[in-house]
């Protein structure tokens, strides 16, 4: 493709100031690197990696930035495609760039050019956006004064005018994947007044001084260092930042494997932390929590949650989770129903039980009530048992009209384990005392952690989690677990499951020996109901005997225990194993060996939507698939030195083959 440069296009002065003179409320300014000047703000300086939706957006941004700093812009060069004459590259520079031509030296006009180096070079990239590739900020001459006329003239009663295309550059300049707009609105507010204003405004993020610059710097850095990094911003009608969503490349890859069950953690938002964070968390094949995306929300509104969920769904290739776990929140519930209509939405049991001291601590018989509540929640195997235990508790202690308990009972089908036995949780249910759903950033974020500090800790937390997963992968593939019984079930899954999941299953095998009786209760053709008796630890560490009913279908090879361990945790319980053993079954049926717990799960599992229906024109889709495939090779390549050498050789061979294709096309 031949380049056709066009140079020295003079730009009229004053293009950026027209709407400022009008005092429009749509004028947007940015939090500069040196902080916010009281009553004044600055455009963020241009930087490599910025992207714009169009050439006009890029030009308007640089022109308005120039007006703020105090210089004028000239188009130094433009490049066009030979056939279509479509512009695909440009250099914008300071009007003092270069020097007069020799033939113009004798003219009377004074020399104004100084050979100023300030410029930006940008190019149209494959995704049809304009990306800044080179930036020089330094000037070698005195800069003029900044203009802030519009903000000081603007009153609260100013009538909004419709903007024509000629003055559109004065309103918000929306950068597709670069700039973050400061949350302040009225330029006359000082920092304290802005903070008070933001705290009462759920329509925009409560950003402090320097926060927008911190987000911007982080996103730019991640774009350059993390190829599959993605983020999305939601602006309100005034162009202020309202909601943000982002996800790094490793988390995007995890979305391919671990979105069957997700936990939407809005603890930080509900508890009024300094950062209004919402995190999407899954569980990997080692039972470790994995981050699947993050968001910052202006407030707890249905619209904000809906926007965030749709943004996440875009990264998850439109696949709706089977189960979504959250805190009890009506606003969150209505948003989930609309965006994830096929998902089963459940409230975290551990979230409910954590609030017991806060909600019931002031009651007269608190200790006895708490004990009765825990017994009803965690020990009821049948719905009738739970309802009887609940009724006994509220009647005995006179808390029938307690508002929180009454609301809990109304929502019981959403959180009480006895009602959730048909819901698949993959280990995220927390159905036993002591089980908890800890926040992903636990120990990294406290209530007063500022946003800038969080962004640094965010990377540390991810690095730690990725390291733990890599080490667990290596250990699962290279270290054989120690067997503790002669049970064939233990040997079978020791060869299949990851080390951590096998340890949990191994405990069930060991506890088969605490089940001392397996008898038939009822027979209906191929379906048999067994009663398994188990010695369990009760109050004061005393041994108690509990009965567990297990349904077994000989023909279909199905086994279901009333404790529902398989749906809650993803592996069979001791009671079901006893029934299989009683019936002479030597291997666990394949339907009860979940692929998501296997050592080589990522190697074996290739989502259907990845390989099929590849769009012949969608380069973004190509990039995403190539990145995910390469990441699989990287994860396999760190297992050992031999794996590393093989992976490196594969990359080199692949690159040579791609180069061969390019040479053939030429």
Tab-separated table of C-alpha atoms in Angstrom, residues 99-507:
chain	number	residue	atom	x	y	z
A	99	UNK	CA	10.730	26.539	10.111
A	100	UNK	CA	9.778	28.795	7.207
A	101	UNK	CA	10.665	27.707	3.720
A	102	UNK	CA	13.638	29.516	2.128
A	103	UNK	CA	11.463	31.306	-0.452
A	104	UNK	CA	9.349	32.816	2.361
A	105	UNK	CA	12.244	34.111	4.469
A	106	UNK	CA	12.261	37.644	2.977
A	107	UNK	CA	8.575	38.232	3.637
A	108	UNK	CA	7.624	40.882	6.199
A	109	UNK	CA	5.836	38.453	8.557
A	110	UNK	CA	7.798	37.675	11.682
A	111	UNK	CA	9.162	34.133	12.055
A	112	UNK	CA	6.877	32.306	14.518
A	113	UNK	CA	8.112	28.754	14.132
A	114	UNK	CA	10.742	27.426	16.495
A	115	UNK	CA	11.184	23.852	15.358
A	116	UNK	CA	8.964	22.704	18.248
A	117	UNK	CA	9.046	18.899	18.655
A	118	UNK	CA	5.565	18.506	20.274
A	119	UNK	CA	3.429	16.053	18.276
A	120	UNK	CA	1.326	12.901	18.241
A	121	UNK	CA	1.404	10.213	15.570
A	122	UNK	CA	-1.672	8.009	15.186
A	123	UNK	CA	-2.911	5.300	12.892
A	124	UNK	CA	-6.133	3.479	12.052
A	125	UNK	CA	-5.882	-0.004	13.583
A	126	UNK	CA	-7.628	-3.203	12.519
A	127	UNK	CA	-10.542	-2.668	14.845
A	128	UNK	CA	-11.401	0.589	13.032
A	129	UNK	CA	-10.248	2.850	15.848
A	130	UNK	CA	-7.502	5.451	15.835
A	131	UNK	CA	-4.618	4.600	18.123
A	132	UNK	CA	-1.872	6.953	19.306
A	133	UNK	CA	1.504	5.360	18.472
A	134	UNK	CA	3.985	8.116	19.317
A	135	UNK	CA	3.837	11.181	21.568
A	136	UNK	CA	6.164	14.103	22.270
A	137	UNK	CA	4.875	16.499	24.938
A	138	UNK	CA	7.819	18.914	25.287
A	139	UNK	CA	7.723	22.362	23.667
A	140	UNK	CA	10.762	24.600	23.042
A	141	UNK	CA	8.856	27.880	23.295
A	142	UNK	CA	6.645	29.785	25.706
A	143	UNK	CA	3.085	28.497	25.917
A	144	UNK	CA	0.036	30.775	25.904
A	145	UNK	CA	-2.672	31.173	28.578
A	146	UNK	CA	-5.415	28.597	29.209
A	147	UNK	CA	-9.053	29.445	28.582
A	148	UNK	CA	-11.735	28.701	31.203
A	149	UNK	CA	-14.469	31.109	30.203
A	150	UNK	CA	-17.348	28.677	29.892
A	151	UNK	CA	-17.405	27.164	33.367
A	152	UNK	CA	-17.432	30.491	35.156
A	153	UNK	CA	-20.326	31.766	33.064
A	154	UNK	CA	-22.442	28.663	33.399
A	155	UNK	CA	-25.354	28.903	35.844
A	156	UNK	CA	-27.609	26.178	37.189
A	157	UNK	CA	-30.545	27.501	35.233
A	158	UNK	CA	-28.808	27.640	31.869
A	159	UNK	CA	-30.979	26.157	29.202
A	160	UNK	CA	-29.354	23.326	27.285
A	161	UNK	CA	-29.056	23.893	23.532
A	162	UNK	CA	-28.886	21.231	20.881
A	163	UNK	CA	-25.350	20.892	19.551
A	164	UNK	CA	-24.601	21.080	15.864
A	165	UNK	CA	-21.745	19.189	14.276
A	166	UNK	CA	-19.599	22.332	14.178
A	167	UNK	CA	-19.569	22.810	17.968
A	168	UNK	CA	-19.754	19.148	18.943
A	169	UNK	CA	-16.086	19.086	19.846
A	170	UNK	CA	-16.899	21.250	22.877
A	171	UNK	CA	-18.931	18.525	24.495
A	172	UNK	CA	-17.636	15.212	25.844
A	173	UNK	CA	-14.835	13.741	23.774
A	174	UNK	CA	-15.420	10.061	24.278
A	175	UNK	CA	-12.324	7.933	24.044
A	176	UNK	CA	-13.215	4.349	23.312
A	177	UNK	CA	-10.521	2.749	25.412
A	178	UNK	CA	-8.396	5.414	26.983
A	179	UNK	CA	-9.442	8.461	28.962
A	180	UNK	CA	-11.258	8.487	32.252
A	181	UNK	CA	-13.445	11.504	32.915
A	182	UNK	CA	-13.201	13.159	36.312
A	183	UNK	CA	-16.324	12.825	38.420
A	184	UNK	CA	-16.579	16.535	39.239
A	185	UNK	CA	-19.300	18.540	37.560
A	186	UNK	CA	-19.395	22.255	38.316
A	187	UNK	CA	-15.962	23.807	37.864
A	188	UNK	CA	-16.560	26.313	40.691
A	189	UNK	CA	-16.726	23.605	43.350
A	190	UNK	CA	-13.667	23.081	45.455
A	191	UNK	CA	-12.440	19.591	46.341
A	192	UNK	CA	-14.484	19.283	49.560
A	193	UNK	CA	-17.671	20.525	47.929
A	194	UNK	CA	-17.191	18.110	45.052
A	195	UNK	CA	-16.827	15.195	47.468
A	196	UNK	CA	-20.083	16.084	49.253
A	197	UNK	CA	-21.853	16.501	45.946
A	198	UNK	CA	-20.661	13.142	44.650
A	199	UNK	CA	-21.649	11.280	47.824
A	200	UNK	CA	-25.252	12.309	47.264
A	201	UNK	CA	-25.263	11.575	43.549
A	202	UNK	CA	-25.693	7.898	42.545
A	203	UNK	CA	-25.449	8.929	38.900
A	204	UNK	CA	-21.663	9.319	38.910
A	205	UNK	CA	-18.669	7.702	40.558
A	206	UNK	CA	-17.424	9.228	43.773
A	207	UNK	CA	-13.865	9.831	42.609
A	208	UNK	CA	-11.358	11.704	44.699
A	209	UNK	CA	-8.590	13.958	43.466
A	210	UNK	CA	-6.229	11.979	41.239
A	211	UNK	CA	-8.468	8.871	41.029
A	212	UNK	CA	-9.383	9.371	37.392
A	213	UNK	CA	-5.722	9.756	36.468
A	214	UNK	CA	-4.912	6.570	38.417
A	215	UNK	CA	-7.586	4.599	36.530
A	216	UNK	CA	-6.423	6.056	33.234
A	217	UNK	CA	-2.759	5.222	33.926
A	218	UNK	CA	-3.647	1.691	34.982
A	219	UNK	CA	-5.818	1.004	31.931
A	220	UNK	CA	-3.200	2.403	29.541
A	221	UNK	CA	-0.479	0.322	31.160
A	222	UNK	CA	-2.590	-2.828	31.028
A	223	UNK	CA	-3.456	-2.263	27.368
A	224	UNK	CA	0.230	-2.171	26.500
A	225	UNK	CA	1.325	-5.102	28.696
A	226	UNK	CA	-1.777	-7.339	28.672
A	227	UNK	CA	-2.940	-7.899	25.059
A	228	UNK	CA	-6.364	-9.303	25.930
A	229	UNK	CA	-7.170	-6.701	28.585
A	230	UNK	CA	-10.662	-5.271	28.145
A	231	UNK	CA	-12.572	-2.481	29.789
A	232	UNK	CA	-15.761	-0.558	29.306
A	233	UNK	CA	-16.960	2.766	30.682
A	234	UNK	CA	-20.459	4.068	31.271
A	235	UNK	CA	-20.915	7.851	31.106
A	236	UNK	CA	-23.954	9.754	32.327
A	237	UNK	CA	-25.734	12.424	30.272
A	238	UNK	CA	-23.258	15.061	31.437
A	239	UNK	CA	-20.297	12.972	30.280
A	240	UNK	CA	-19.181	12.069	33.812
A	241	UNK	CA	-17.956	8.603	34.644
A	242	UNK	CA	-20.731	6.541	36.185
A	243	UNK	CA	-19.700	2.881	36.001
A	244	UNK	CA	-16.559	1.001	34.954
A	245	UNK	CA	-15.914	-2.638	34.067
A	246	UNK	CA	-12.565	-4.274	33.355
A	247	UNK	CA	-11.087	-7.739	32.991
A	248	UNK	CA	-7.499	-8.858	32.367
A	249	UNK	CA	-6.456	-11.440	29.799
A	250	UNK	CA	-5.968	-14.299	32.261
A	251	UNK	CA	-9.415	-13.720	33.765
A	252	UNK	CA	-10.957	-13.637	30.279
A	253	UNK	CA	-9.396	-17.024	29.612
A	254	UNK	CA	-10.813	-18.313	32.908
A	255	UNK	CA	-14.274	-17.257	31.726
A	256	UNK	CA	-14.056	-20.057	29.152
A	257	UNK	CA	-13.815	-22.703	31.855
A	258	UNK	CA	-15.193	-21.525	35.170
A	259	UNK	CA	-18.423	-19.586	34.619
A	260	UNK	CA	-20.743	-22.484	35.414
A	261	UNK	CA	-21.113	-21.101	38.957
A	262	UNK	CA	-20.179	-17.519	39.827
A	263	UNK	CA	-20.253	-15.448	42.971
A	264	UNK	CA	-21.033	-11.747	42.480
A	265	UNK	CA	-19.299	-10.082	45.407
A	266	UNK	CA	-20.730	-6.638	46.158
A	267	UNK	CA	-19.498	-6.605	49.772
A	268	UNK	CA	-17.448	-3.464	49.212
A	269	UNK	CA	-20.381	-1.599	47.715
A	270	UNK	CA	-22.894	-2.687	50.361
A	271	UNK	CA	-20.506	-1.958	53.235
A	272	UNK	CA	-19.707	1.532	51.937
A	273	UNK	CA	-16.021	0.911	51.332
A	274	UNK	CA	-13.890	3.703	49.900
A	275	UNK	CA	-13.936	1.845	46.576
A	276	UNK	CA	-17.413	0.878	45.234
A	277	UNK	CA	-16.126	-2.443	43.938
A	278	UNK	CA	-18.115	-5.376	42.560
A	279	UNK	CA	-16.173	-8.550	41.689
A	280	UNK	CA	-17.141	-11.596	39.604
A	281	UNK	CA	-15.599	-14.674	41.203
A	282	UNK	CA	-15.535	-18.292	40.071
A	283	UNK	CA	-13.844	-21.459	41.296
A	284	UNK	CA	-11.163	-23.294	39.313
A	285	UNK	CA	-10.305	-26.985	38.978
A	286	UNK	CA	-8.299	-26.851	42.217
A	287	UNK	CA	-11.162	-25.368	44.220
A	288	UNK	CA	-9.381	-21.992	44.297
A	289	UNK	CA	-11.238	-18.732	43.736
A	290	UNK	CA	-10.545	-17.055	40.376
A	291	UNK	CA	-11.359	-13.507	39.362
A	292	UNK	CA	-13.653	-13.228	36.343
A	293	UNK	CA	-13.933	-9.441	36.136
A	294	UNK	CA	-14.341	-6.274	38.221
A	295	UNK	CA	-16.491	-3.172	38.226
A	296	UNK	CA	-16.856	0.161	39.973
A	297	UNK	CA	-20.444	1.363	40.347
A	298	UNK	CA	-21.817	4.812	41.130
A	299	UNK	CA	-24.519	3.309	43.333
A	300	UNK	CA	-26.715	0.335	44.166
A	301	UNK	CA	-29.231	0.760	41.386
A	302	UNK	CA	-30.824	-1.797	39.100
A	303	UNK	CA	-29.600	0.112	36.045
A	304	UNK	CA	-25.973	0.111	37.256
A	305	UNK	CA	-26.052	-3.618	37.954
A	306	UNK	CA	-27.701	-4.343	34.607
A	307	UNK	CA	-25.011	-2.359	32.789
A	308	UNK	CA	-22.268	-4.222	34.664
A	309	UNK	CA	-23.778	-7.660	34.033
A	310	UNK	CA	-24.191	-6.975	30.315
A	311	UNK	CA	-20.583	-5.799	30.107
A	312	UNK	CA	-19.433	-9.014	31.801
A	313	UNK	CA	-21.669	-11.142	29.591
A	314	UNK	CA	-19.926	-9.675	26.545
A	315	UNK	CA	-16.586	-11.025	27.808
A	316	UNK	CA	-18.134	-14.386	28.708
A	317	UNK	CA	-19.183	-14.824	25.054
A	318	UNK	CA	-22.834	-14.496	26.017
A	319	UNK	CA	-22.878	-17.698	28.083
A	320	UNK	CA	-25.171	-17.444	31.070
A	321	UNK	CA	-23.953	-19.130	34.306
A	322	UNK	CA	-25.927	-22.078	35.671
A	323	UNK	CA	-25.882	-20.662	39.200
A	324	UNK	CA	-25.270	-17.161	40.547
A	325	UNK	CA	-24.567	-16.598	44.240
A	326	UNK	CA	-24.947	-13.182	45.861
A	327	UNK	CA	-25.751	-11.469	49.119
A	328	UNK	CA	-29.423	-10.808	49.864
A	329	UNK	CA	-30.163	-7.714	47.803
A	330	UNK	CA	-33.457	-6.964	46.047
A	331	UNK	CA	-31.891	-4.507	43.588
A	332	UNK	CA	-29.294	-7.085	42.600
A	333	UNK	CA	-31.976	-9.744	42.320
A	334	UNK	CA	-34.084	-7.787	39.823
A	335	UNK	CA	-31.036	-7.054	37.638
A	336	UNK	CA	-30.031	-10.745	37.580
A	337	UNK	CA	-33.524	-11.824	36.561
A	338	UNK	CA	-33.388	-9.506	33.560
A	339	UNK	CA	-29.804	-10.094	32.364
A	340	UNK	CA	-29.378	-13.778	33.370
A	341	UNK	CA	-32.922	-15.163	32.948
A	342	UNK	CA	-31.853	-18.841	32.780
A	343	UNK	CA	-29.520	-18.776	35.794
A	344	UNK	CA	-30.504	-20.003	39.240
A	345	UNK	CA	-29.981	-17.104	41.614
A	346	UNK	CA	-29.237	-18.095	45.208
A	347	UNK	CA	-28.207	-16.170	48.315
A	348	UNK	CA	-24.988	-17.204	50.044
A	349	UNK	CA	-25.718	-19.112	53.266
A	350	UNK	CA	-22.539	-17.797	54.835
A	351	UNK	CA	-23.627	-14.210	54.110
A	352	UNK	CA	-26.885	-14.800	55.947
A	353	UNK	CA	-25.259	-16.450	58.952
A	354	UNK	CA	-22.562	-13.775	59.247
A	355	UNK	CA	-25.259	-11.229	59.968
A	356	UNK	CA	-26.707	-13.161	62.895
A	357	UNK	CA	-24.668	-11.316	65.587
A	358	UNK	CA	-25.557	-7.942	64.080
A	359	UNK	CA	-29.272	-8.667	63.639
A	360	UNK	CA	-29.953	-10.801	66.731
A	361	UNK	CA	-27.153	-9.843	69.128
A	362	UNK	CA	-29.380	-7.501	71.144
A	363	UNK	CA	-32.017	-10.134	71.911
A	364	UNK	CA	-32.350	-11.430	75.443
A	365	UNK	CA	-31.742	-15.123	74.680
A	366	UNK	CA	-29.246	-14.519	71.880
A	367	UNK	CA	-26.996	-17.550	72.515
A	368	UNK	CA	-29.937	-19.965	72.634
A	369	UNK	CA	-31.563	-18.408	69.559
A	370	UNK	CA	-28.312	-18.568	67.611
A	371	UNK	CA	-27.862	-22.242	68.530
A	372	UNK	CA	-31.418	-23.100	67.473
A	373	UNK	CA	-31.033	-21.177	64.192
A	374	UNK	CA	-27.779	-22.928	63.272
A	375	UNK	CA	-29.333	-26.310	64.065
A	376	UNK	CA	-32.333	-25.588	61.806
A	377	UNK	CA	-30.154	-24.335	58.926
A	378	UNK	CA	-27.309	-26.861	58.932
A	379	UNK	CA	-28.848	-30.056	60.314
A	380	UNK	CA	-32.209	-30.218	58.549
A	381	UNK	CA	-32.229	-32.887	55.841
A	382	UNK	CA	-35.881	-32.452	54.870
A	383	UNK	CA	-38.018	-29.360	54.335
A	384	UNK	CA	-40.493	-30.518	56.989
A	385	UNK	CA	-37.644	-30.747	59.516
A	386	UNK	CA	-36.446	-27.210	58.736
A	387	UNK	CA	-39.908	-25.673	59.019
A	388	UNK	CA	-40.616	-27.493	62.267
A	389	UNK	CA	-37.291	-26.394	63.769
A	390	UNK	CA	-37.845	-22.800	62.637
A	391	UNK	CA	-41.365	-22.707	64.045
A	392	UNK	CA	-40.159	-24.099	67.368
A	393	UNK	CA	-37.391	-21.484	67.557
A	394	UNK	CA	-39.542	-18.388	66.898
A	395	UNK	CA	-42.311	-19.601	69.207
A	396	UNK	CA	-40.090	-20.630	72.091
A	397	UNK	CA	-38.077	-17.409	72.149
A	398	UNK	CA	-40.912	-15.059	71.249
A	399	UNK	CA	-39.377	-13.749	68.000
A	400	UNK	CA	-42.286	-14.487	65.669
A	401	UNK	CA	-42.537	-10.803	64.743
A	402	UNK	CA	-38.806	-10.136	64.447
A	403	UNK	CA	-38.489	-8.324	61.118
A	404	UNK	CA	-35.164	-9.784	59.992
A	405	UNK	CA	-36.088	-13.364	60.893
A	406	UNK	CA	-39.444	-12.982	59.189
A	407	UNK	CA	-37.807	-11.728	55.978
A	408	UNK	CA	-35.303	-14.594	56.136
A	409	UNK	CA	-38.096	-17.113	56.362
A	410	UNK	CA	-39.887	-15.544	53.410
A	411	UNK	CA	-36.691	-15.915	51.333
A	412	UNK	CA	-35.835	-19.385	52.681
A	413	UNK	CA	-36.066	-21.069	49.265
A	414	UNK	CA	-33.216	-18.778	48.095
A	415	UNK	CA	-30.660	-19.537	50.808
A	416	UNK	CA	-31.503	-22.414	53.199
A	417	UNK	CA	-29.510	-25.533	52.120
A	418	UNK	CA	-32.487	-27.875	52.522
A	419	UNK	CA	-34.251	-26.009	49.673
A	420	UNK	CA	-31.196	-25.891	47.378
A	421	UNK	CA	-30.531	-29.583	46.838
A	422	UNK	CA	-31.370	-29.443	43.139
A	423	UNK	CA	-29.052	-26.474	42.539
A	424	UNK	CA	-25.538	-27.053	41.215
A	425	UNK	CA	-22.917	-25.134	43.250
A	426	UNK	CA	-19.522	-26.694	42.360
A	427	UNK	CA	-18.227	-26.157	45.881
A	428	UNK	CA	-19.423	-22.568	46.312
A	429	UNK	CA	-22.490	-23.305	48.419
A	430	UNK	CA	-20.961	-23.081	51.934
A	431	UNK	CA	-23.615	-25.532	53.138
A	432	UNK	CA	-21.743	-26.590	56.283
A	433	UNK	CA	-20.851	-24.614	59.426
A	434	UNK	CA	-17.490	-22.950	58.909
A	435	UNK	CA	-17.812	-22.863	55.107
A	436	UNK	CA	-17.532	-19.288	53.851
A	437	UNK	CA	-17.418	-17.343	50.605
A	438	UNK	CA	-14.527	-15.013	51.312
A	439	UNK	CA	-14.092	-11.851	49.248
A	440	UNK	CA	-11.505	-12.336	46.486
A	441	UNK	CA	-9.535	-9.299	47.702
A	442	UNK	CA	-9.732	-10.276	51.364
A	443	UNK	CA	-6.633	-9.000	53.220
A	444	UNK	CA	-5.838	-6.701	50.299
A	445	UNK	CA	-8.629	-4.166	50.782
A	446	UNK	CA	-9.967	-2.546	53.938
A	447	UNK	CA	-12.749	-0.014	54.348
A	448	UNK	CA	-10.509	3.035	53.853
A	449	UNK	CA	-8.304	1.666	51.052
A	450	UNK	CA	-8.103	4.439	48.405
A	451	UNK	CA	-8.632	3.638	44.749
A	452	UNK	CA	-5.018	4.308	43.742
A	453	UNK	CA	-3.741	1.884	46.381
A	454	UNK	CA	-6.329	-0.720	45.372
A	455	UNK	CA	-5.154	-0.723	41.737
A	456	UNK	CA	-1.654	-1.634	42.926
A	457	UNK	CA	-2.978	-4.317	45.277
A	458	UNK	CA	-5.255	-5.613	42.519
A	459	UNK	CA	-2.232	-6.669	40.478
A	460	UNK	CA	-0.538	-8.187	43.524
A	461	UNK	CA	-3.641	-10.229	44.337
A	462	UNK	CA	-3.914	-11.515	40.773
A	463	UNK	CA	-0.247	-12.408	40.604
A	464	UNK	CA	-0.540	-14.339	43.870
A	465	UNK	CA	-3.636	-16.224	42.678
A	466	UNK	CA	-2.063	-17.050	39.308
A	467	UNK	CA	1.073	-18.323	41.014
A	468	UNK	CA	-1.007	-20.526	43.329
A	469	UNK	CA	-2.893	-21.982	40.360
A	470	UNK	CA	0.310	-22.677	38.404
A	471	UNK	CA	1.913	-24.393	41.403
A	472	UNK	CA	-1.241	-26.467	41.956
A	473	UNK	CA	-1.199	-27.496	38.268
A	474	UNK	CA	2.416	-28.625	38.515
A	475	UNK	CA	1.862	-30.486	41.790
A	476	UNK	CA	-1.263	-32.251	40.491
A	477	UNK	CA	0.553	-33.544	37.416
A	478	UNK	CA	3.891	-34.455	38.950
A	479	UNK	CA	3.085	-35.703	42.478
A	480	UNK	CA	1.026	-38.832	43.042
A	481	UNK	CA	-1.218	-38.575	46.123
A	482	UNK	CA	-0.810	-40.985	49.009
A	483	UNK	CA	-3.654	-43.499	49.247
A	484	UNK	CA	-5.136	-44.084	52.713
A	485	UNK	CA	-7.523	-47.003	52.059
A	486	UNK	CA	-7.878	-49.995	49.791
A	487	UNK	CA	-11.107	-48.684	48.318
A	488	UNK	CA	-11.203	-48.823	44.510
A	489	UNK	CA	-12.997	-45.450	44.396
A	490	UNK	CA	-9.997	-43.745	45.990
A	491	UNK	CA	-7.541	-45.265	43.503
A	492	UNK	CA	-9.809	-44.390	40.569
A	493	UNK	CA	-10.097	-40.678	41.307
A	494	UNK	CA	-6.484	-40.306	42.474
A	495	UNK	CA	-5.540	-40.692	38.804
A	496	UNK	CA	-8.121	-38.196	37.539
A	497	UNK	CA	-8.773	-35.338	39.969
A	498	UNK	CA	-6.501	-32.449	40.846
A	499	UNK	CA	-4.654	-32.849	44.114
A	500	UNK	CA	-6.813	-30.494	46.217
A	501	UNK	CA	-10.156	-31.847	44.994
A	502	UNK	CA	-8.951	-35.406	45.447
A	503	UNK	CA	-8.068	-34.636	49.096
A	504	UNK	CA	-11.662	-33.554	49.706
A	505	UNK	CA	-13.021	-36.668	48.016
A	506	UNK	CA	-10.492	-38.820	49.872
A	507	UNK	CA	-11.992	-37.619	53.166
